[in-house]
Tab-separated table of C-alpha atoms in Angstrom:
chain	number	residue	atom	x	y	z
A	1	MET	CA	-5.800	-17.859	54.153
A	2	THR	CA	-7.714	-20.580	55.878
A	3	ALA	CA	-8.626	-18.156	58.731
A	4	GLY	CA	-9.921	-15.722	56.169
A	5	LEU	CA	-12.118	-18.290	54.539
A	6	LEU	CA	-13.478	-19.324	57.975
A	7	ALA	CA	-14.362	-15.757	58.592
A	8	ALA	CA	-15.967	-15.417	55.154
A	9	ARG	CA	-17.936	-18.590	55.777
A	10	ARG	CA	-20.131	-16.473	58.069
A	11	VAL	CA	-21.676	-14.867	55.029
A	12	VAL	CA	-20.659	-17.117	52.181
A	13	ARG	CA	-22.416	-20.363	53.032
A	14	THR	CA	-21.924	-22.450	49.939
A	15	LEU	CA	-18.848	-24.412	48.851
A	16	PRO	CA	-18.855	-22.897	45.313
A	17	GLY	CA	-19.062	-19.474	46.901
A	18	LEU	CA	-16.109	-20.144	49.201
A	19	VAL	CA	-13.995	-21.544	46.389
A	20	ALA	CA	-14.816	-18.311	44.408
A	21	THR	CA	-13.870	-16.154	47.407
A	22	ALA	CA	-10.522	-18.031	47.670
A	23	ALA	CA	-9.877	-17.571	43.988
A	24	LEU	CA	-10.341	-13.868	44.342
A	25	LEU	CA	-8.239	-13.502	47.490
A	26	ILE	CA	-5.195	-15.578	46.287
A	27	PRO	CA	-4.091	-13.214	43.549
A	28	TRP	CA	-3.695	-10.411	46.170
A	29	LEU	CA	-1.131	-12.479	48.003
A	30	LEU	CA	1.727	-10.207	46.975
A	31	PRO	CA	4.580	-9.528	47.166
A	32	ARG	CA	5.510	-13.188	47.268
A	33	HIS	CA	8.265	-12.660	49.770
A	34	LYS	CA	5.851	-11.116	52.289
A	35	ARG	CA	2.814	-13.313	51.989
A	36	PHE	CA	2.926	-13.794	55.820
A	37	ASP	CA	2.383	-10.102	56.265
A	38	VAL	CA	-0.614	-10.251	53.924
A	39	VAL	CA	-2.410	-13.124	55.763
A	40	VAL	CA	-1.783	-11.942	59.397
A	41	PRO	CA	-4.868	-9.579	59.253
A	42	LEU	CA	-6.991	-12.610	58.128
A	43	ALA	CA	-6.078	-14.465	61.416
A	44	ALA	CA	-6.962	-11.321	63.367
A	45	ILE	CA	-10.306	-10.937	61.585
A	46	LEU	CA	-11.318	-14.498	62.374
A	47	ALA	CA	-10.384	-13.936	65.995
A	48	SER	CA	-12.318	-10.645	66.102
A	49	VAL	CA	-15.328	-12.111	64.536
A	50	ARG	CA	-15.416	-14.815	67.215
A	51	MET	CA	-15.050	-12.139	69.940
A	52	ILE	CA	-17.889	-10.158	68.420
A	53	GLU	CA	-20.178	-13.172	68.155
A	54	ARG	CA	-19.477	-14.703	71.542
A	55	ARG	CA	-18.542	-11.672	73.747
A	56	ASP	CA	-17.196	-13.830	76.444
A	57	THR	CA	-13.969	-14.001	78.382
A	58	SER	CA	-12.350	-16.706	76.407
A	59	SER	CA	-13.024	-15.098	73.033
A	60	HIS	CA	-11.429	-11.909	74.253
A	61	ILE	CA	-8.352	-13.743	75.505
A	62	VAL	CA	-7.955	-15.640	72.216
A	63	ALA	CA	-8.284	-12.424	70.206
A	64	GLY	CA	-5.643	-10.792	72.400
A	65	ALA	CA	-3.378	-13.711	71.979
A	66	VAL	CA	-3.581	-13.554	68.210
A	67	ALA	CA	-2.633	-9.869	68.410
A	68	GLY	CA	0.240	-10.816	70.773
A	69	MET	CA	1.599	-13.406	68.435
A	70	ALA	CA	1.242	-11.017	65.459
A	71	ALA	CA	3.301	-8.427	67.465
A	72	PHE	CA	5.945	-11.051	68.062
A	73	VAL	CA	6.528	-11.623	64.348
A	74	GLY	CA	6.024	-7.977	63.439
A	75	ARG	CA	5.837	-4.868	65.639
A	76	ASN	CA	3.756	-2.992	63.131
A	77	HIS	CA	1.173	-5.803	63.241
A	78	GLY	CA	1.119	-5.503	67.010
A	79	VAL	CA	0.405	-1.742	66.894
A	80	TYR	CA	-2.325	-1.956	64.225
A	81	LEU	CA	-4.200	-4.890	65.925
A	82	ALA	CA	-3.878	-3.219	69.356
A	83	VAL	CA	-5.694	-0.201	67.980
A	84	ALA	CA	-8.211	-2.344	65.954
A	85	MET	CA	-9.115	-4.730	68.745
A	86	THR	CA	-9.366	-2.078	71.431
A	87	ALA	CA	-11.828	-0.330	69.103
A	88	ILE	CA	-13.795	-3.539	68.741
A	89	VAL	CA	-13.879	-4.237	72.447
A	90	TRP	CA	-15.230	-0.601	72.954
A	91	VAL	CA	-17.980	-1.108	70.344
A	92	ILE	CA	-19.278	-4.423	71.737
A	93	ALA	CA	-18.742	-3.697	75.408
A	94	PRO	CA	-22.057	-3.708	77.371
A	95	PRO	CA	-23.186	-0.335	78.592
A	96	GLN	CA	-22.468	-1.185	82.256
A	97	ARG	CA	-19.755	1.092	83.905
A	98	TRP	CA	-16.897	-1.277	84.189
A	99	ALA	CA	-17.619	-3.492	81.216
A	100	PHE	CA	-15.154	-1.947	78.795
A	101	PRO	CA	-12.199	-1.886	81.239
A	102	LYS	CA	-12.908	-5.521	82.180
A	103	ARG	CA	-13.035	-6.692	78.580
A	104	LEU	CA	-9.885	-4.615	77.747
A	105	ALA	CA	-8.102	-6.310	80.541
A	106	GLN	CA	-9.061	-9.693	79.185
A	107	LEU	CA	-7.797	-8.642	75.754
A	108	THR	CA	-4.548	-7.502	77.274
A	109	ALA	CA	-4.052	-10.718	79.123
A	110	GLY	CA	-4.411	-12.573	75.866
A	111	ALA	CA	-1.964	-10.226	74.176
A	112	LEU	CA	0.607	-10.858	76.928
A	113	LEU	CA	-0.007	-14.587	76.472
A	114	GLY	CA	0.613	-14.425	72.701
A	115	TYR	CA	3.741	-12.236	73.282
A	116	LEU	CA	5.299	-14.694	75.742
A	117	PRO	CA	7.987	-15.855	73.196
A	118	MET	CA	9.271	-12.372	72.996
A	119	LEU	CA	9.106	-11.883	76.781
A	120	ALA	CA	11.050	-15.160	77.140
A	121	LEU	CA	13.673	-13.959	74.826
A	122	TRP	CA	14.089	-10.718	76.908
A	123	ALA	CA	14.410	-12.854	80.079
A	124	VAL	CA	16.784	-15.492	78.757
A	125	PHE	CA	19.082	-13.243	76.622
A	126	PRO	CA	19.841	-10.082	78.718
A	127	ARG	CA	21.237	-8.259	75.775
A	128	TYR	CA	18.289	-8.787	73.559
A	129	LEU	CA	15.973	-6.272	75.180
A	130	PRO	CA	18.356	-3.318	74.812
A	131	ALA	CA	18.951	-4.275	71.233
A	132	PHE	CA	15.172	-4.608	70.561
A	133	VAL	CA	14.614	-1.129	72.249
A	134	ALA	CA	17.466	0.363	70.100
A	135	MET	CA	16.104	-1.119	66.945
A	136	THR	CA	12.463	-0.005	67.646
A	137	THR	CA	13.751	3.493	68.502
A	138	ASN	CA	15.738	3.570	65.294
A	139	VAL	CA	12.759	2.436	63.204
A	140	VAL	CA	10.390	4.971	64.720
A	141	GLY	CA	13.068	7.706	64.289
A	142	ASN	CA	13.336	6.848	60.650
A	143	LEU	CA	9.550	7.116	59.980
A	144	ALA	CA	9.631	10.987	59.947
A	145	SER	CA	12.635	11.164	57.557
A	146	ARG	CA	11.668	8.238	55.258
A	147	SER	CA	10.606	9.384	51.885
A	148	SER	CA	7.481	7.978	50.385
A	149	PRO	CA	6.406	7.816	46.739
A	150	PRO	CA	3.421	9.961	45.863
A	151	VAL	CA	-0.003	8.381	46.162
A	152	PRO	CA	-1.136	7.206	42.618
A	153	TRP	CA	-4.375	9.120	42.758
A	154	PRO	CA	-6.590	8.121	39.765
A	155	TRP	CA	-6.987	11.670	38.507
A	156	LEU	CA	-3.187	11.884	37.929
A	157	GLY	CA	-3.450	9.413	35.083
A	158	GLY	CA	-1.073	6.696	34.103
A	159	ASP	CA	-1.445	3.235	32.726
A	160	VAL	CA	-4.589	1.301	33.340
A	161	PRO	CA	-3.282	-0.782	36.388
A	162	THR	CA	-1.930	2.478	38.036
A	163	VAL	CA	-5.275	4.226	37.601
A	164	PHE	CA	-7.240	1.247	39.085
A	165	LEU	CA	-4.753	1.129	41.907
A	166	GLY	CA	-5.344	4.802	42.514
A	167	MET	CA	-9.135	4.059	42.639
A	168	LEU	CA	-8.367	1.524	45.404
A	169	PHE	CA	-6.493	4.165	47.365
A	170	VAL	CA	-9.653	6.234	47.213
A	171	GLY	CA	-12.165	3.550	47.565
A	172	ALA	CA	-10.704	1.618	50.558
A	173	PRO	CA	-10.799	4.589	52.972
A	174	LEU	CA	-14.246	5.734	51.863
A	175	LEU	CA	-15.646	2.190	52.242
A	176	TYR	CA	-14.114	1.865	55.772
A	177	ALA	CA	-15.468	5.315	56.693
A	178	VAL	CA	-19.028	4.633	55.381
A	179	THR	CA	-19.112	1.229	57.104
A	180	ALA	CA	-17.762	2.574	60.315
A	181	VAL	CA	-20.471	5.298	60.468
A	182	ARG	CA	-23.209	2.765	59.653
A	183	LEU	CA	-22.056	0.371	62.367
A	184	LEU	CA	-21.426	3.079	65.007
A	185	ARG	CA	-25.040	4.301	64.495
A	186	ARG	CA	-26.295	0.862	65.324
A	187	ARG	CA	-23.674	0.117	67.989
A	188	ARG	CA	-26.155	-1.215	70.580
A	189	SER	CA	-28.049	-3.424	68.127
A	190	LEU	CA	-25.222	-5.078	66.094
A	191	ALA	CA	-26.024	-8.727	65.552
A	192	GLY	CA	-25.707	-11.468	63.003
A	193	PRO	CA	-22.741	-12.589	60.828
A	194	TYR	CA	-22.788	-9.683	58.417
A	195	ASP	CA	-22.391	-7.058	61.125
A	196	SER	CA	-19.728	-9.212	62.802
A	197	LEU	CA	-17.517	-9.581	59.729
A	198	MET	CA	-18.126	-5.879	58.596
A	199	LEU	CA	-17.049	-4.690	62.070
A	200	ALA	CA	-13.946	-6.799	62.302
A	201	ALA	CA	-12.800	-6.056	58.691
A	202	THR	CA	-13.389	-2.328	59.138
A	203	ALA	CA	-11.767	-2.019	62.500
A	204	ILE	CA	-8.719	-3.977	61.381
A	205	GLY	CA	-8.522	-2.431	57.922
A	206	LEU	CA	-8.532	1.144	59.081
A	207	PRO	CA	-5.106	0.936	60.970
A	208	TYR	CA	-3.612	-1.017	58.186
A	209	LEU	CA	-4.251	1.916	55.777
A	210	HIS	CA	-1.241	3.521	57.460
A	211	HIS	CA	0.950	0.652	56.020
A	212	ALA	CA	-0.816	1.054	52.544
A	213	PHE	CA	-0.140	4.725	52.423
A	214	SER	CA	3.355	4.672	53.976
A	215	LYS	CA	4.806	3.586	50.590
A	216	ALA	CA	1.911	4.153	48.321
A	217	GLY	CA	2.421	1.537	45.748
A	218	PRO	CA	1.235	-1.817	44.763
A	219	ALA	CA	3.288	-3.886	47.288
A	220	HIS	CA	2.239	-2.081	50.352
A	221	PHE	CA	-1.430	-1.874	49.268
A	222	PHE	CA	-1.475	-5.642	48.633
A	223	GLN	CA	-0.209	-6.191	52.188
A	224	ALA	CA	-2.931	-4.257	53.627
A	225	SER	CA	-5.639	-5.403	51.189
A	226	MET	CA	-7.253	-8.510	52.880
A	227	PRO	CA	-9.651	-6.608	55.372
A	228	PHE	CA	-10.840	-4.477	52.466
A	229	LEU	CA	-11.447	-7.507	50.250
A	230	LEU	CA	-13.381	-9.379	52.934
A	231	LEU	CA	-15.432	-6.241	53.562
A	232	VAL	CA	-16.376	-6.106	49.865
A	233	VAL	CA	-17.233	-9.838	49.964
A	234	ALA	CA	-19.377	-9.110	53.021
A	235	TYR	CA	-21.282	-6.388	51.157
A	236	ALA	CA	-21.739	-8.611	48.086
A	237	ALA	CA	-22.997	-11.436	50.195
A	238	SER	CA	-25.328	-9.206	52.133
A	239	ALA	CA	-26.955	-8.014	48.907
A	240	TRP	CA	-27.045	-11.511	47.428
A	241	GLN	CA	-29.047	-12.996	50.271
A	242	ARG	CA	-31.963	-10.815	49.382
A	243	SER	CA	-33.641	-11.903	46.059
A	244	ASP	CA	-34.484	-8.315	45.138
A	245	ARG	CA	-30.849	-7.198	45.420
A	246	ARG	CA	-28.917	-10.060	43.861
A	247	ALA	CA	-28.108	-7.847	40.810
A	248	VAL	CA	-26.318	-5.536	43.306
A	249	GLY	CA	-24.504	-8.421	44.882
A	250	ALA	CA	-23.417	-9.698	41.467
A	251	ALA	CA	-22.311	-6.271	40.279
A	252	ILE	CA	-20.132	-5.900	43.419
A	253	MET	CA	-18.397	-9.209	42.872
A	254	SER	CA	-17.923	-8.528	39.069
A	255	GLY	CA	-16.307	-5.328	39.965
A	256	LEU	CA	-13.929	-7.102	42.351
A	257	VAL	CA	-13.042	-9.613	39.642
A	258	ILE	CA	-12.160	-6.778	37.250
A	259	PHE	CA	-9.954	-4.979	39.838
A	260	THR	CA	-8.361	-8.463	40.591
A	261	LEU	CA	-7.474	-9.004	36.951
A	262	ILE	CA	-6.199	-5.531	36.314
A	263	VAL	CA	-4.217	-4.762	39.530
A	264	PRO	CA	-2.699	-7.874	41.210
A	265	VAL	CA	-2.657	-10.544	38.500
A	266	PRO	CA	-0.267	-8.680	36.169
A	267	GLU	CA	2.151	-8.471	39.108
A	268	TRP	CA	2.530	-12.280	39.317
A	269	GLY	CA	5.749	-13.573	37.886
A	270	LEU	CA	3.952	-16.324	36.045
A	271	THR	CA	1.742	-13.754	34.354
A	272	GLN	CA	4.670	-11.689	33.286
A	273	TYR	CA	6.544	-14.801	32.041
A	274	LEU	CA	3.492	-15.949	29.941
A	275	ALA	CA	3.111	-12.484	28.559
A	276	SER	CA	6.749	-11.974	27.488
A	277	PRO	CA	8.731	-15.363	27.566
A	278	GLU	CA	11.462	-13.707	25.548
A	279	ARG	CA	12.420	-11.557	28.548
A	280	TYR	CA	13.340	-14.557	30.578
A	281	GLN	CA	16.370	-16.882	30.802
A	282	LYS	CA	17.340	-19.940	32.791
A	283	ALA	CA	19.902	-19.544	35.477
A	284	ARG	CA	21.558	-21.714	38.162
A	285	VAL	CA	22.006	-20.623	41.745
A	286	GLY	CA	23.696	-23.332	43.790
A	287	GLU	CA	21.701	-26.514	43.136
A	288	ASP	CA	18.718	-24.667	42.054
A	289	ARG	CA	17.706	-23.841	38.412
A	290	LEU	CA	15.618	-20.663	38.140
A	291	VAL	CA	13.756	-18.875	35.430
A	292	VAL	CA	14.767	-15.210	35.800
A	293	THR	CA	14.582	-11.942	33.613
A	294	ARG	CA	17.649	-11.317	31.546
A	295	VAL	CA	18.558	-8.399	33.686
A	296	HIS	CA	18.554	-10.611	36.745
A	297	GLU	CA	20.543	-13.220	34.865
A	298	ARG	CA	23.289	-10.645	34.178
A	299	THR	CA	23.299	-9.658	37.779
A	300	LEU	CA	23.691	-13.349	38.934
A	301	ASP	CA	26.565	-13.709	36.402
A	302	PHE	CA	28.258	-10.688	37.972
A	303	PHE	CA	27.862	-12.228	41.561
A	304	ASP	CA	29.627	-15.291	40.155
A	305	ARG	CA	32.528	-13.326	38.712
A	306	PHE	CA	32.938	-11.227	41.853
A	307	ALA	CA	32.869	-14.351	44.109
A	308	GLU	CA	35.672	-15.946	41.977
A	309	ARG	CA	37.861	-12.878	42.640
A	310	VAL	CA	37.601	-13.392	46.365
A	311	PRO	CA	39.271	-16.262	48.279
A	312	ASP	CA	36.595	-18.659	49.613
A	313	ASP	CA	37.475	-18.037	53.272
A	314	GLU	CA	37.092	-14.184	53.102
A	315	ALA	CA	33.933	-12.352	54.085
A	316	ILE	CA	32.412	-9.697	51.846
A	317	LEU	CA	30.480	-6.628	52.977
A	318	VAL	CA	27.396	-6.315	50.897
A	319	THR	CA	25.342	-3.118	51.282
A	320	SER	CA	21.986	-3.942	49.930
A	321	ASN	CA	18.362	-4.670	50.776
A	322	LEU	CA	18.976	-8.067	49.001
A	323	VAL	CA	20.238	-10.111	51.864
A	324	SER	CA	20.095	-13.210	49.621
A	325	VAL	CA	23.367	-11.887	47.902
A	326	TYR	CA	25.310	-13.536	50.769
A	327	ALA	CA	23.583	-16.923	50.042
A	328	ILE	CA	24.066	-16.613	46.309
A	329	MET	CA	27.748	-15.890	46.690
A	330	GLU	CA	28.006	-18.485	49.469
A	331	ARG	CA	29.681	-16.007	51.673
A	332	ARG	CA	29.218	-14.978	55.248
A	333	SER	CA	28.321	-11.521	56.351
A	334	PRO	CA	31.104	-9.695	58.473
A	335	ILE	CA	28.474	-7.587	60.346
A	336	TYR	CA	25.258	-8.284	61.970
A	337	ASP	CA	23.333	-5.518	60.136
A	338	THR	CA	22.754	-7.338	56.816
A	339	TYR	CA	19.600	-5.287	55.786
A	340	MET	CA	21.088	-1.927	55.362
A	341	VAL	CA	18.043	0.143	54.421
A	342	THR	CA	17.433	2.197	57.514
A	343	LYS	CA	19.398	5.150	58.676
A	344	ARG	CA	22.123	4.530	61.245
A	345	SER	CA	23.668	6.950	63.748
A	346	LYS	CA	27.323	8.037	63.561
A	347	GLN	CA	28.148	5.807	66.440
A	348	GLN	CA	26.499	2.777	64.756
A	349	GLN	CA	28.401	3.427	61.599
A	350	ALA	CA	31.607	3.783	63.507
A	351	GLN	CA	30.945	0.406	65.020
A	352	ILE	CA	30.479	-1.144	61.585
A	353	ILE	CA	33.784	0.355	60.377
A	354	GLN	CA	35.506	-0.922	63.603
A	355	THR	CA	34.088	-4.394	62.913
A	356	LEU	CA	35.327	-4.343	59.401
A	357	ASP	CA	38.827	-3.401	60.630
A	358	ASP	CA	38.785	-6.006	63.424
A	359	ARG	CA	37.749	-8.839	61.137
A	360	ASP	CA	40.115	-7.741	58.442
A	361	VAL	CA	37.291	-7.470	55.823
A	362	GLN	CA	39.073	-6.887	52.419
A	363	TRP	CA	36.095	-6.574	50.002
A	364	ALA	CA	32.871	-4.532	49.873
A	365	LEU	CA	30.099	-4.560	47.293
A	366	ILE	CA	28.025	-1.325	47.280
A	367	MET	CA	24.819	-1.994	45.250
A	368	SER	CA	23.756	1.681	45.421
A	369	HIS	CA	25.798	4.677	46.324
A	370	PRO	CA	22.776	6.995	46.611
A	371	ARG	CA	20.925	4.470	48.869
A	372	LEU	CA	23.953	3.958	51.199
A	373	ARG	CA	24.511	7.727	51.244
A	374	SER	CA	21.083	8.225	52.696
A	375	THR	CA	21.384	5.543	55.359
A	376	HIS	CA	25.158	5.128	56.094
A	377	PRO	CA	26.918	8.271	54.827
A	378	ASN	CA	29.931	7.894	57.047
A	379	LEU	CA	30.404	4.348	56.140
A	380	LEU	CA	30.271	5.190	52.375
A	381	ARG	CA	32.626	8.105	52.819
A	382	HIS	CA	35.090	5.670	54.631
A	383	ILE	CA	35.046	3.079	51.960
A	384	ARG	CA	35.403	5.522	49.050
A	385	THR	CA	38.145	7.428	50.660
A	386	ASN	CA	40.262	4.599	52.031
A	387	TRP	CA	39.450	1.647	49.790
A	388	GLU	CA	40.197	1.104	46.039
A	389	HIS	CA	37.527	0.926	43.430
A	390	VAL	CA	37.836	-2.306	41.501
A	391	SER	CA	36.307	-2.638	37.949
A	392	ILE	CA	34.340	-5.842	37.446
A	393	ARG	CA	32.178	-6.401	34.330
A	394	GLY	CA	28.538	-6.245	35.197
A	395	ALA	CA	28.995	-4.273	38.512
A	396	PRO	CA	26.028	-2.218	39.668
A	397	SER	CA	25.894	1.001	37.632
A	398	ARG	CA	24.867	2.974	40.737
A	399	GLY	CA	27.363	1.252	43.137
A	400	GLY	CA	30.701	-0.477	42.781
A	401	VAL	CA	33.198	-3.005	44.144
A	402	TYR	CA	35.832	-1.874	46.597
A	403	ARG	CA	38.817	-3.531	48.329
A	404	ARG	CA	41.467	-2.443	50.823
A	405	PRO	CA	44.696	-1.243	49.272
A	406	ASP	CA	46.623	-4.153	50.859
A	407	ALA	CA	44.227	-6.777	49.686
């Protein structure tokens, strides 16, 4: 967030303006468990703005290093920023014959520098690289088969937040496209803070549209929203600086405020709690006291009842995208694959089954039969065929509890 405000400071030069910008950006930091993903593009925008402004060797290396560090913590970030920063380097490269390859080499050197932690892991742990390649191949292979919810286009209707979200799915690509055309037409004469911020936000925002549309809902749009928001701020500030267009700048910011109040603000847990406190209940998880919905409280009660049925020294297989279940029940995972939401091959599923046998795992909690059937069908078939179903009050309606017959 600090990086984003430093980038916005190029066009928003007053302290009240920066405070207002921060107040508008913070509500979009959703979902709360992926805020790091939301702010990574902000660091990239700041590095890109510096590269556009300075156009020297050090700024290209620093921008590449930011992309490399982003790739270390998230491969998708690395791909998006590689595309974005290569495009920026091409736009700002001098017209000389070897200028673009030279600048691209500097950017690549910086990326390798930022990616050094991953390269070190490959060198120090020989088994890490094959596992990394296998995981990457598996993720890429699942992209084609992964189902995605339909885009909530505004003309399809729905409640007010859904319609406004659909307007953003239309407006963001259009704004990026219009800005890209404007900047490319003036490619050789780009100068000043407004052009720098607009170019950086557009180049980085365009690849991140892939993430927004890959699962076209609020969560994925929020994660890809920061470049779009900074671009809107840049347009508003550009209009505001001219006395004859201040009304336009005020209208743009007013529109952004309205969208912020309607789309992300209702998604915050505090907003939902204040709107309907009767839906919430206090619960204890370990030493922590939480305020959760009544549905989540019943789920936590079930975890407690289930954990009481299983001896403390026994592991439990949990097939869920909620890896926190292990921590809530204070149990260890019997397998390495704790985030069972991507499709696994027959060989990988056979390895999981063999691990369960080798470690004499007696209990399994399947949170969703349909989800596991789509990702681990052989594992699900093995458990349902060879293990016994156990009835425990509060068990997932779409899943169930299973144990070995001799448990």
